[in-house]
CSV table of C-alpha atoms in Angstrom, one decimal:
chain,number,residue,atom,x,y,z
A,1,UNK,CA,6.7,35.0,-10.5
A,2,UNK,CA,3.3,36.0,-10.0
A,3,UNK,CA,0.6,33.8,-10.9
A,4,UNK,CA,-2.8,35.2,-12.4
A,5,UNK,CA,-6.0,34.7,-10.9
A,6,UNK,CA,-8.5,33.8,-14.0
A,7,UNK,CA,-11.4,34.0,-11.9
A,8,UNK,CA,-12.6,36.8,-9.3
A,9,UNK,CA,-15.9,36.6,-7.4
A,10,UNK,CA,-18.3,39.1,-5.0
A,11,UNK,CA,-21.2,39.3,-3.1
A,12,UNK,CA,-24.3,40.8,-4.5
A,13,UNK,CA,-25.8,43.3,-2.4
A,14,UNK,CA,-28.9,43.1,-1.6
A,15,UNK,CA,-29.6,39.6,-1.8
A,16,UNK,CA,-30.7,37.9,1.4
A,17,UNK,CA,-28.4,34.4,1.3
A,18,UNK,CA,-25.4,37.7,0.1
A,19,UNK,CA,-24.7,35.1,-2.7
A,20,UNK,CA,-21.1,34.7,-4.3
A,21,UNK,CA,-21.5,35.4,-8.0
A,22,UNK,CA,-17.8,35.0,-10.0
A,23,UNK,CA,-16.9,36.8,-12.7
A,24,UNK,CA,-14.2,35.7,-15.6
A,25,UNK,CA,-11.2,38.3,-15.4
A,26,UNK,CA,-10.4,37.7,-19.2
A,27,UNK,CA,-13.9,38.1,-20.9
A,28,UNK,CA,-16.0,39.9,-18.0
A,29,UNK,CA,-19.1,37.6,-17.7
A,30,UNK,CA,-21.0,36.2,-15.0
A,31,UNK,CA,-20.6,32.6,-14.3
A,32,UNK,CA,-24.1,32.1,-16.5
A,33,UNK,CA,-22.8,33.6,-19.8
A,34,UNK,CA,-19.3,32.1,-19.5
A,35,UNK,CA,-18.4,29.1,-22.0
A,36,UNK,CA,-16.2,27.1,-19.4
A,37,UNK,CA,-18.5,27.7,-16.5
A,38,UNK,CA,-21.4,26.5,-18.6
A,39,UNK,CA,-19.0,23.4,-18.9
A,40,UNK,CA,-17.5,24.4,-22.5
A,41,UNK,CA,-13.7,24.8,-21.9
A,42,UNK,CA,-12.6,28.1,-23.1
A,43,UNK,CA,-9.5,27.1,-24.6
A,44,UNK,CA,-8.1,30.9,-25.2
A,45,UNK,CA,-8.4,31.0,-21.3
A,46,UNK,CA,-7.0,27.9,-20.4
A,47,UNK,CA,-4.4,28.5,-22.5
A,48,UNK,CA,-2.9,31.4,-20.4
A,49,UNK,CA,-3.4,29.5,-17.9
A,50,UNK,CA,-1.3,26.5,-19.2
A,51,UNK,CA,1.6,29.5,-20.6
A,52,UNK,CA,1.4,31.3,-17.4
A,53,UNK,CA,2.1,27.1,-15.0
A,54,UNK,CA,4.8,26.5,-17.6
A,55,UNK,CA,6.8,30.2,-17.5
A,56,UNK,CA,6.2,29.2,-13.8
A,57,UNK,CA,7.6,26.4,-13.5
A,58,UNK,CA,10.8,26.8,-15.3
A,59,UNK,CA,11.6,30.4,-13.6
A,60,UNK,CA,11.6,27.3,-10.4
A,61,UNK,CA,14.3,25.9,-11.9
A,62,UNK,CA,12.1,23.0,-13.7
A,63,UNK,CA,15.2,22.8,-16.1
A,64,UNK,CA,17.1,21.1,-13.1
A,65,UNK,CA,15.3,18.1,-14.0
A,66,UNK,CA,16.8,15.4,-15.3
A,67,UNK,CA,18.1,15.3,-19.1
A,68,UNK,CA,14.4,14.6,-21.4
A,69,UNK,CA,12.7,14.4,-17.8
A,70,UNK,CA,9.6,16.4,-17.4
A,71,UNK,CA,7.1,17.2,-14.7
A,72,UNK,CA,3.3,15.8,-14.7
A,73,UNK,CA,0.8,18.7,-15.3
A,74,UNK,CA,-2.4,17.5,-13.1
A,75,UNK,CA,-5.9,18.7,-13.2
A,76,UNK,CA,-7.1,19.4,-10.0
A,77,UNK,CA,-11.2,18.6,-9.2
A,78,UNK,CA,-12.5,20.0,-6.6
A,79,UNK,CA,-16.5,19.4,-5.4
A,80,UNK,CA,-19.3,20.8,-4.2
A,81,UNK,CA,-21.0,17.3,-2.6
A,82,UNK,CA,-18.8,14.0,-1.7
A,83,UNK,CA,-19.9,11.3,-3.9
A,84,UNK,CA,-21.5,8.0,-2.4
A,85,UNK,CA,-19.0,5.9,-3.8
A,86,UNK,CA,-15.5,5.3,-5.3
A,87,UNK,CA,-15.3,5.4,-9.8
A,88,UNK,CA,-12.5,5.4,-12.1
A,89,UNK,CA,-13.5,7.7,-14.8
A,90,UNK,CA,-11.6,7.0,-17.6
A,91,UNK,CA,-10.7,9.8,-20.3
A,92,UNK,CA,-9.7,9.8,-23.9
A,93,UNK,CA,-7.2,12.3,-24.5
A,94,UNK,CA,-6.1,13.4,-28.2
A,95,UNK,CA,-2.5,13.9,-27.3
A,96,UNK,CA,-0.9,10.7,-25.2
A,97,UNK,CA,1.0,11.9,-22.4
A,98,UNK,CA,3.3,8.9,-21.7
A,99,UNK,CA,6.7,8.6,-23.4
A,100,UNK,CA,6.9,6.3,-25.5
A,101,UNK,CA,9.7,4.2,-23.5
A,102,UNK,CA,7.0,3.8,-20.4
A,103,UNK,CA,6.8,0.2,-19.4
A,104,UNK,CA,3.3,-1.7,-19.5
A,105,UNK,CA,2.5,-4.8,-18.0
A,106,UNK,CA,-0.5,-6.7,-18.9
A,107,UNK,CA,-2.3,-9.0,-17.2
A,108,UNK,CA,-4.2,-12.0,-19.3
A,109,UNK,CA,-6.5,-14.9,-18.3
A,110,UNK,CA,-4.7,-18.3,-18.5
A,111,UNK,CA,-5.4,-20.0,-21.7
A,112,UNK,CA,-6.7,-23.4,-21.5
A,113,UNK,CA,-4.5,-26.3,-21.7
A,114,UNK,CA,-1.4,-24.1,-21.7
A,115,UNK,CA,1.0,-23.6,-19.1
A,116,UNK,CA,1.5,-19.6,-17.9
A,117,UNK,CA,4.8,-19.0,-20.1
A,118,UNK,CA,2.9,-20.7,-23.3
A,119,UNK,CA,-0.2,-18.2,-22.4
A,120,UNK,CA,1.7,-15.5,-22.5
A,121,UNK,CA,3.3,-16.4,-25.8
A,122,UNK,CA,0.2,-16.8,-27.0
A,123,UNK,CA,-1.2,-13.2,-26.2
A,124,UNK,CA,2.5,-11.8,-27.3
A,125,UNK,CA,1.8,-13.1,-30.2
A,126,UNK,CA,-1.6,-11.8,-30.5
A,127,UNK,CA,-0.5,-8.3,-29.8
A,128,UNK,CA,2.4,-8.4,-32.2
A,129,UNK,CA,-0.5,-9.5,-35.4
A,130,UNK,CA,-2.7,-6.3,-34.1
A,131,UNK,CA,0.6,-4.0,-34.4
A,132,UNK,CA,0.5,-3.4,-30.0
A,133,UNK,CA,4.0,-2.5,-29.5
A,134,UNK,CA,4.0,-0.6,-26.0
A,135,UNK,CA,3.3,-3.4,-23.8
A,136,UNK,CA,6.6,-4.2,-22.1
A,137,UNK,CA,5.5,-7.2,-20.1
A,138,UNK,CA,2.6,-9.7,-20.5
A,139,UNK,CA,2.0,-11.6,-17.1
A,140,UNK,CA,-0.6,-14.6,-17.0
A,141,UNK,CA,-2.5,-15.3,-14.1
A,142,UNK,CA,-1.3,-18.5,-13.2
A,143,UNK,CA,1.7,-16.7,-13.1
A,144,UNK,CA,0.7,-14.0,-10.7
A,145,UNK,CA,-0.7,-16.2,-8.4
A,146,UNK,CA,2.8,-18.6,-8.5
A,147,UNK,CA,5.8,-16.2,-8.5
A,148,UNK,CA,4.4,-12.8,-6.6
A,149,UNK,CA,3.0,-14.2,-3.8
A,150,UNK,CA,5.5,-12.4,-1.2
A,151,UNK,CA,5.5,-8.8,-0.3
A,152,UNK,CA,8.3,-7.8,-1.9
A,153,UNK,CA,7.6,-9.1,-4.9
A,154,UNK,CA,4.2,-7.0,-5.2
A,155,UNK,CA,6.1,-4.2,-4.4
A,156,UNK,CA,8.8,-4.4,-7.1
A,157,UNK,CA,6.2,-5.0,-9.7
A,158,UNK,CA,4.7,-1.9,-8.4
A,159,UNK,CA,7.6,0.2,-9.1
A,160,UNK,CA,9.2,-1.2,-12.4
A,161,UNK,CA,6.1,-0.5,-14.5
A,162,UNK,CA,4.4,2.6,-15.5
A,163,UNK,CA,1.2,1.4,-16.3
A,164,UNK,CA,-0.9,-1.8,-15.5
A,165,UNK,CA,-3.5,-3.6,-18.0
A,166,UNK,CA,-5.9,-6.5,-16.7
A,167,UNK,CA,-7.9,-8.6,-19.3
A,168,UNK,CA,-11.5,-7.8,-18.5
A,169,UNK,CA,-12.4,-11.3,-17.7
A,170,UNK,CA,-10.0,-11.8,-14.5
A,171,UNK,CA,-10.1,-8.2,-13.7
A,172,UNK,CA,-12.3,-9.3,-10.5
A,173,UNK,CA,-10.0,-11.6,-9.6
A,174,UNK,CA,-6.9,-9.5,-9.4
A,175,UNK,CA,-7.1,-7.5,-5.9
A,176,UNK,CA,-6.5,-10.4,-3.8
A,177,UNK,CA,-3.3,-11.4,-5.6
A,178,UNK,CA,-1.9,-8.2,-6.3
A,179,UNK,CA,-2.0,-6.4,-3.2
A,180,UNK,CA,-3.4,-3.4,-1.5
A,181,UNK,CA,-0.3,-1.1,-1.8
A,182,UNK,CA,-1.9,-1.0,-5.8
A,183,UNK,CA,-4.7,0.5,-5.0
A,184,UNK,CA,-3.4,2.8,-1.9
A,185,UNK,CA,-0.6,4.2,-5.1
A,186,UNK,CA,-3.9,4.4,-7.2
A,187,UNK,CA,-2.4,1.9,-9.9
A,188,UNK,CA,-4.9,-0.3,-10.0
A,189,UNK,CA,-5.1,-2.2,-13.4
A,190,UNK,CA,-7.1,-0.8,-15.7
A,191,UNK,CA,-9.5,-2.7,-17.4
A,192,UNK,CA,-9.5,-3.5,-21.2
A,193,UNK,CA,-11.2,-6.3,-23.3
A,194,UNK,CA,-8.8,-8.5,-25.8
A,195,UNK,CA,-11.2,-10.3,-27.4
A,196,UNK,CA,-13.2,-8.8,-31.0
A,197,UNK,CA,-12.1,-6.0,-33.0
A,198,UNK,CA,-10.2,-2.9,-32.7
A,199,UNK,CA,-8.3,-4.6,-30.0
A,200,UNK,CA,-5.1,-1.7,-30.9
A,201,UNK,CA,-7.3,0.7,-31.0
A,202,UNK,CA,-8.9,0.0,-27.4
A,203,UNK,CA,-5.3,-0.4,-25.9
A,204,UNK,CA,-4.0,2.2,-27.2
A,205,UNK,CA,-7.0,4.4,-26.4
A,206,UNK,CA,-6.0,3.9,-22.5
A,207,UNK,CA,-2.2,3.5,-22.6
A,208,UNK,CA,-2.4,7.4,-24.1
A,209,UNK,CA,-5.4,8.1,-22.1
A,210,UNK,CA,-5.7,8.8,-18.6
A,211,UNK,CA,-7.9,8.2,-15.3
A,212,UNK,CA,-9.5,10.4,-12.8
A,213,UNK,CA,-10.2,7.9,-9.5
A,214,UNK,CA,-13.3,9.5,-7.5
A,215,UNK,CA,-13.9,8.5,-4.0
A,216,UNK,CA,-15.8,9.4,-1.1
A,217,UNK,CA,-13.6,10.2,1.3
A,218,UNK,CA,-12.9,13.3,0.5
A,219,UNK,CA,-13.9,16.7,-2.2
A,220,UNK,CA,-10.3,16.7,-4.1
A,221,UNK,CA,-8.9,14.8,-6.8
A,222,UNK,CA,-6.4,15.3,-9.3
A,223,UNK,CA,-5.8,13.2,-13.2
A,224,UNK,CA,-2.5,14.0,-15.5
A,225,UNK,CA,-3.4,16.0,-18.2
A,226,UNK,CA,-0.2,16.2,-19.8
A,227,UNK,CA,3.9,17.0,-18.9
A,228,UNK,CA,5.7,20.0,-19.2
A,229,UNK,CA,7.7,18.9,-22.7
A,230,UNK,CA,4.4,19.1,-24.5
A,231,UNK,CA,3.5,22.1,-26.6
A,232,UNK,CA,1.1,24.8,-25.0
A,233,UNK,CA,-1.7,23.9,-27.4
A,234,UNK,CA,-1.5,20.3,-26.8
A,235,UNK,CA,-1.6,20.2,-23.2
A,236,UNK,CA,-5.1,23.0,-23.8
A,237,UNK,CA,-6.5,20.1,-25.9
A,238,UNK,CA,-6.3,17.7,-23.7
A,239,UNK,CA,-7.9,20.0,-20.9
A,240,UNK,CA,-10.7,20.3,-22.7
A,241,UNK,CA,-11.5,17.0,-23.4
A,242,UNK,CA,-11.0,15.9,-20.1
A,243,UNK,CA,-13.4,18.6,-18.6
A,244,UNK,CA,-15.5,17.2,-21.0
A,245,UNK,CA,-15.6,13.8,-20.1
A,246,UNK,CA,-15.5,14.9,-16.7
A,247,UNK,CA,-18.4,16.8,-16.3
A,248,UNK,CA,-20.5,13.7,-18.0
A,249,UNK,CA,-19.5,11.1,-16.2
A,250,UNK,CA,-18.9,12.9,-12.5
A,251,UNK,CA,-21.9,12.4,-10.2
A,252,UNK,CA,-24.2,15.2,-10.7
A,253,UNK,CA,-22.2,16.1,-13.3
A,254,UNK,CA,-20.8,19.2,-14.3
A,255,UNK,CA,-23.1,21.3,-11.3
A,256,UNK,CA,-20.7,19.3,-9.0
A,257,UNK,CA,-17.8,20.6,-10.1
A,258,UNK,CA,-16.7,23.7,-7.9
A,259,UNK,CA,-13.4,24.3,-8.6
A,260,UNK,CA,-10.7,23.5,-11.1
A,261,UNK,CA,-6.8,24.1,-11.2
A,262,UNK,CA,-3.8,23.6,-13.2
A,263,UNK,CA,-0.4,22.7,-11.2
A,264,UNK,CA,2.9,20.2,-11.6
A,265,UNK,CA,3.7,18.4,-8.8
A,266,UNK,CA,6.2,21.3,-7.9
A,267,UNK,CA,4.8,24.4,-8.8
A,268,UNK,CA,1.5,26.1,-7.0
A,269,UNK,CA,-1.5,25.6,-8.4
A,270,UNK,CA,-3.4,27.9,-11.0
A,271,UNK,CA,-7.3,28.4,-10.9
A,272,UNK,CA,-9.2,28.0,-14.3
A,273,UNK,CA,-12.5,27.6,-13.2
A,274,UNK,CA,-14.4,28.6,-9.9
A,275,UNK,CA,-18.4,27.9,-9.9
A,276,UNK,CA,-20.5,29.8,-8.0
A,277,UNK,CA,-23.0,29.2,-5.4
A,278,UNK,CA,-25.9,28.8,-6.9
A,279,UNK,CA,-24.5,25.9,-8.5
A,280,UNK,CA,-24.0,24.3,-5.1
A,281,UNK,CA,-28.1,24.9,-4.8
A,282,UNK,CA,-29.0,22.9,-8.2
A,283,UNK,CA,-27.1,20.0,-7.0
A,284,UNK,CA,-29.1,19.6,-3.8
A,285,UNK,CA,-32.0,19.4,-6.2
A,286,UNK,CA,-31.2,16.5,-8.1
């Protein structure tokens, strides 16, 4: 059951600030030579990684799980400087990690002129001509406002979807009527335009994608990657592109990032990428 280590570090003698300098166990460079330290994913790496977390996981007894239920595998961030304030970085991925029975509720501007069940006709309708076939529920804003006003209410809505879509143009107006408890469960709705072109292609692009919420509160964060019933080299994909996209969008970028792990939400988590110090040094600078 022993987990490797991908990443090893020591001190080099002689130096006055005895700086950490970390080594890759697999390929034997310094953090300045190495592809996924330079913030190029080394996918023969992270695949080992990725084989070693699911060998792992089932020799826990992952099989217990439910019939076709699998665990979340999470990408863990970890950095060297808090940011000043909260982001949703949103991620492409080429392999969609949500089944294809997860529920999807959308929420749409009211149409003018039209009542809230004759709005939401009109933009199930709309999704039907574009070919959108994953959005369970379509919910209009006059309806939100009239029919989940209680607690409880929010709080069911919370838990019978999987994922939540706001029309860009009342995405603003949402927070008040929706509750806190969506944004403490970090399911806020994520934003998506459904006006123009491509409008299945930007939906679609988010439903399979998936979000990394930053804050400053705290150096840790963690985005789904994938789920243990996807093959090895999928899941390895979708690590790379979301390293990626993180380390263009994080603040400061891919300098920030210090470390990164692999884990379900059972299992122990696996390191795939340490930085070293010095890293820590060009951030201040910038």
């Amino acid at each position: 059951d022993a987990l490797p280590i991908l990443w090893h570090s020591c001190r080099r003698r002689g130096s006055a600030r005895s700086e950490r300098t970390v080594f890759c166990c697999h390929c034997g460079q310094s953090g300045s030579t190495c592809k996924i330290m330079a913030g190029k994913t080394d996918q023969t790496q992270v695949k080992k990684a990725v084989q070693a977390l699911l060998a792992y996981t089932k020799s826990k007894g992952a099989d217990s799980l439910l019939l076709n239920e699998h665990e979340n595998i999470l990408l863990m961030l970890t950095v060297w400087r808090i940011p000043d304030r909260e982001q949703i970085i949103k991620i492409s991925l080429p392999h969609g990690i949500r089944p294809e029975t997860a529920e999807v509720c959308l929420f749409t501007r009211d149409e003018p002129n039209r009542s809230g069940e004759q709005t939401e006709a009109f933009y199930k309708k709309l999704l039907n001509q574009h070919g959108i076939k994953n959005v369970t529920q379509i919910i209009s804003y006059k309806t939100l406002k009239k029919e989940y006003k209680p607690y409880e209410a929010k709080r069911r809505l919370l838990t019978n979807y999987d994922l939540f879509l706001a029309d860009d143009r009342i995405r603003r107006l949402l927070p008040s009527h929706i509750g806190k408890h969506f944004y403490l469960a970090k399911r806020a709705p994520l934003s998506v335009s459904l006006t123009g072109k491509n409008i299945a292609q930007k939906i679609n692009k988010i439903i399979q994608g998936t979000t990394l919420a930053i804050n400053n509160k705290g150096c840790c964060y963690a985005t789904r990657v994938g789920h243990t019933g996807m093959k090895t080299e999928e899941i390895v994909e979708n690590i790379t592109a979301a390293t990626h996209v993180i380390g263009q969008r994080l603040p400061k970028k891919w300098k920030n990032v210090k470390i990164l792990h692999l884990k379900t939400e059972t299992s122990v988590a696996i390191p795939i990428f340490t930085s070293n110090v010095t890293n820590l040094d060009r951030s201040e600078e910038h």
